[in-house]
Amino acid sequence: RVIVTSAGRVLIGTSTTWVPSEKLEVVGNIISKGTEWTIRTPVVDNDWKSIAYGNGLFVAVSDNGAKRVMTSPDGINWTQPIIAPPANAWRSVTYGNGLFVAVANINVGTCIDGGVNRCVMTSPDGIAWTLRSATISNNWFSVTYGNGLFVAVADAGIGTCVGGVNRCVMTSPDGIAWTLLAPATFNNSWRSVT
């Protein structure tokens, strides 16, 4: 579900009704402290996992359904691209350097396309998406952008991060070419990065 506060703040969750104790992710300014909510119905009833805002557009990604991306200029009215993005298990999306970047989790599906690891997709407008090669097909759970760098983290708790010992972090200056890194601790379950 997508929820928009009366002040225009957008939230995303998986329940059909919202109760203040349920999990919701706040995107944008939280001056209202989450006290005023309006339930909005997404275009399709997917399990929406992440939402990002950039270049005047909200973009949400899902790990299931035929079309796993939806966009909105205002957080209220949502549409889906005419051409469906790849049906990977998209877990997180961010915006930076003029580009939306999403990462996928291989446990819900597969990130292999033509024998090449494709756990990343990018879009300049949230509508037309291009598959990109991640360094490795890990369970990528979260991606963010800051200080000129995209950073993605993977969950090793489901298995182990592949690509050598403790390789659960990857970075990219452009969202296209990625470098695999090792975090400070061994094979933890990295689920979020901001």
mmCIF file of C-alpha atoms in Angstrom, residues 106-176:
data_model
loop_
_atom_site.group_PDB
_atom_site.id
_atom_site.type_symbol
_atom_site.label_atom_id
_atom_site.label_comp_id
_atom_site.label_asym_id
_atom_site.label_seq_id
_atom_site.Cartn_x
_atom_site.Cartn_y
_atom_site.Cartn_z
ATOM 1 C CA ILE A 106 18.042 -13.371 -5.640
ATOM 2 C CA ASN A 107 16.205 -15.420 -2.987
ATOM 3 C CA VAL A 108 12.790 -14.395 -4.286
ATOM 4 C CA GLY A 109 13.740 -14.958 -7.894
ATOM 5 C CA THR A 110 16.753 -14.853 -10.097
ATOM 6 C CA CYS A 111 18.943 -12.060 -11.383
ATOM 7 C CA ILE A 112 20.327 -13.973 -14.326
ATOM 8 C CA ASP A 113 19.554 -12.725 -17.821
ATOM 9 C CA GLY A 114 21.273 -14.451 -20.686
ATOM 10 C CA GLY A 115 23.837 -15.963 -18.345
ATOM 11 C CA VAL A 116 24.891 -12.558 -16.963
ATOM 12 C CA ASN A 117 24.267 -11.321 -13.422
ATOM 13 C CA ARG A 118 21.549 -8.644 -13.686
ATOM 14 C CA CYS A 119 20.638 -7.601 -10.116
ATOM 15 C CA VAL A 120 20.687 -3.850 -10.843
ATOM 16 C CA MET A 121 18.524 -1.682 -13.083
ATOM 17 C CA THR A 122 18.774 2.028 -13.837
ATOM 18 C CA SER A 123 16.472 4.675 -15.258
ATOM 19 C CA PRO A 124 16.872 8.389 -15.928
ATOM 20 C CA ASP A 125 13.099 8.934 -15.759
ATOM 21 C CA GLY A 126 11.574 6.038 -13.729
ATOM 22 C CA ILE A 127 9.830 4.752 -16.864
ATOM 23 C CA ALA A 128 12.452 3.260 -19.192
ATOM 24 C CA TRP A 129 14.702 0.815 -17.307
ATOM 25 C CA THR A 130 17.989 -0.817 -18.281
ATOM 26 C CA LEU A 131 19.350 -3.973 -16.651
ATOM 27 C CA ARG A 132 22.899 -3.619 -15.338
ATOM 28 C CA SER A 133 25.390 -6.187 -14.141
ATOM 29 C CA ALA A 134 25.961 -6.212 -10.405
ATOM 30 C CA THR A 135 29.317 -7.472 -9.269
ATOM 31 C CA ILE A 136 27.767 -10.720 -8.032
ATOM 32 C CA SER A 137 24.256 -12.215 -7.618
ATOM 33 C CA ASN A 138 23.938 -11.565 -3.888
ATOM 34 C CA ASN A 139 20.739 -10.938 -1.953
ATOM 35 C CA TRP A 140 20.881 -7.178 -2.496
ATOM 36 C CA PHE A 141 18.476 -5.545 -0.056
ATOM 37 C CA SER A 142 19.187 -1.835 -0.030
ATOM 38 C CA VAL A 143 20.782 0.885 -2.130
ATOM 39 C CA THR A 144 21.418 4.568 -1.440
ATOM 40 C CA TYR A 145 23.266 7.515 -2.937
ATOM 41 C CA GLY A 146 25.475 10.028 -1.194
ATOM 42 C CA ASN A 147 28.711 11.933 -1.612
ATOM 43 C CA GLY A 148 28.909 10.993 -5.303
ATOM 44 C CA LEU A 149 28.572 7.240 -4.735
ATOM 45 C CA PHE A 150 25.850 4.599 -4.935
ATOM 46 C CA VAL A 151 26.194 1.977 -2.157
ATOM 47 C CA ALA A 152 24.297 -1.334 -2.024
ATOM 48 C CA VAL A 153 24.281 -3.903 0.788
ATOM 49 C CA ALA A 154 23.358 -7.594 0.773
ATOM 50 C CA ASP A 155 21.918 -10.005 3.323
ATOM 51 C CA ALA A 156 24.328 -12.800 4.242
ATOM 52 C CA GLY A 157 21.961 -14.246 6.852
ATOM 53 C CA ILE A 158 20.044 -16.178 4.196
ATOM 54 C CA GLY A 159 23.257 -17.752 2.960
ATOM 55 C CA THR A 160 26.614 -16.158 2.530
ATOM 56 C CA CYS A 161 27.606 -13.275 0.366
ATOM 57 C CA VAL A 162 29.341 -14.808 -2.614
ATOM 58 C CA GLY A 163 32.343 -13.558 -4.524
ATOM 59 C CA GLY A 164 34.881 -14.356 -1.857
ATOM 60 C CA VAL A 165 34.828 -14.014 1.884
ATOM 61 C CA ASN A 166 32.427 -11.455 3.256
ATOM 62 C CA ARG A 167 31.580 -9.608 0.021
ATOM 63 C CA CYS A 168 28.280 -7.989 1.008
ATOM 64 C CA VAL A 169 28.776 -4.387 -0.154
ATOM 65 C CA MET A 170 29.153 -2.925 -3.641
ATOM 66 C CA THR A 171 29.666 0.673 -4.736
ATOM 67 C CA SER A 172 29.324 2.594 -7.978
ATOM 68 C CA PRO A 173 30.015 6.186 -9.012
ATOM 69 C CA ASP A 174 27.427 6.008 -11.820
ATOM 70 C CA GLY A 175 24.989 3.144 -10.996
ATOM 71 C CA ILE A 176 26.335 1.172 -13.961
#
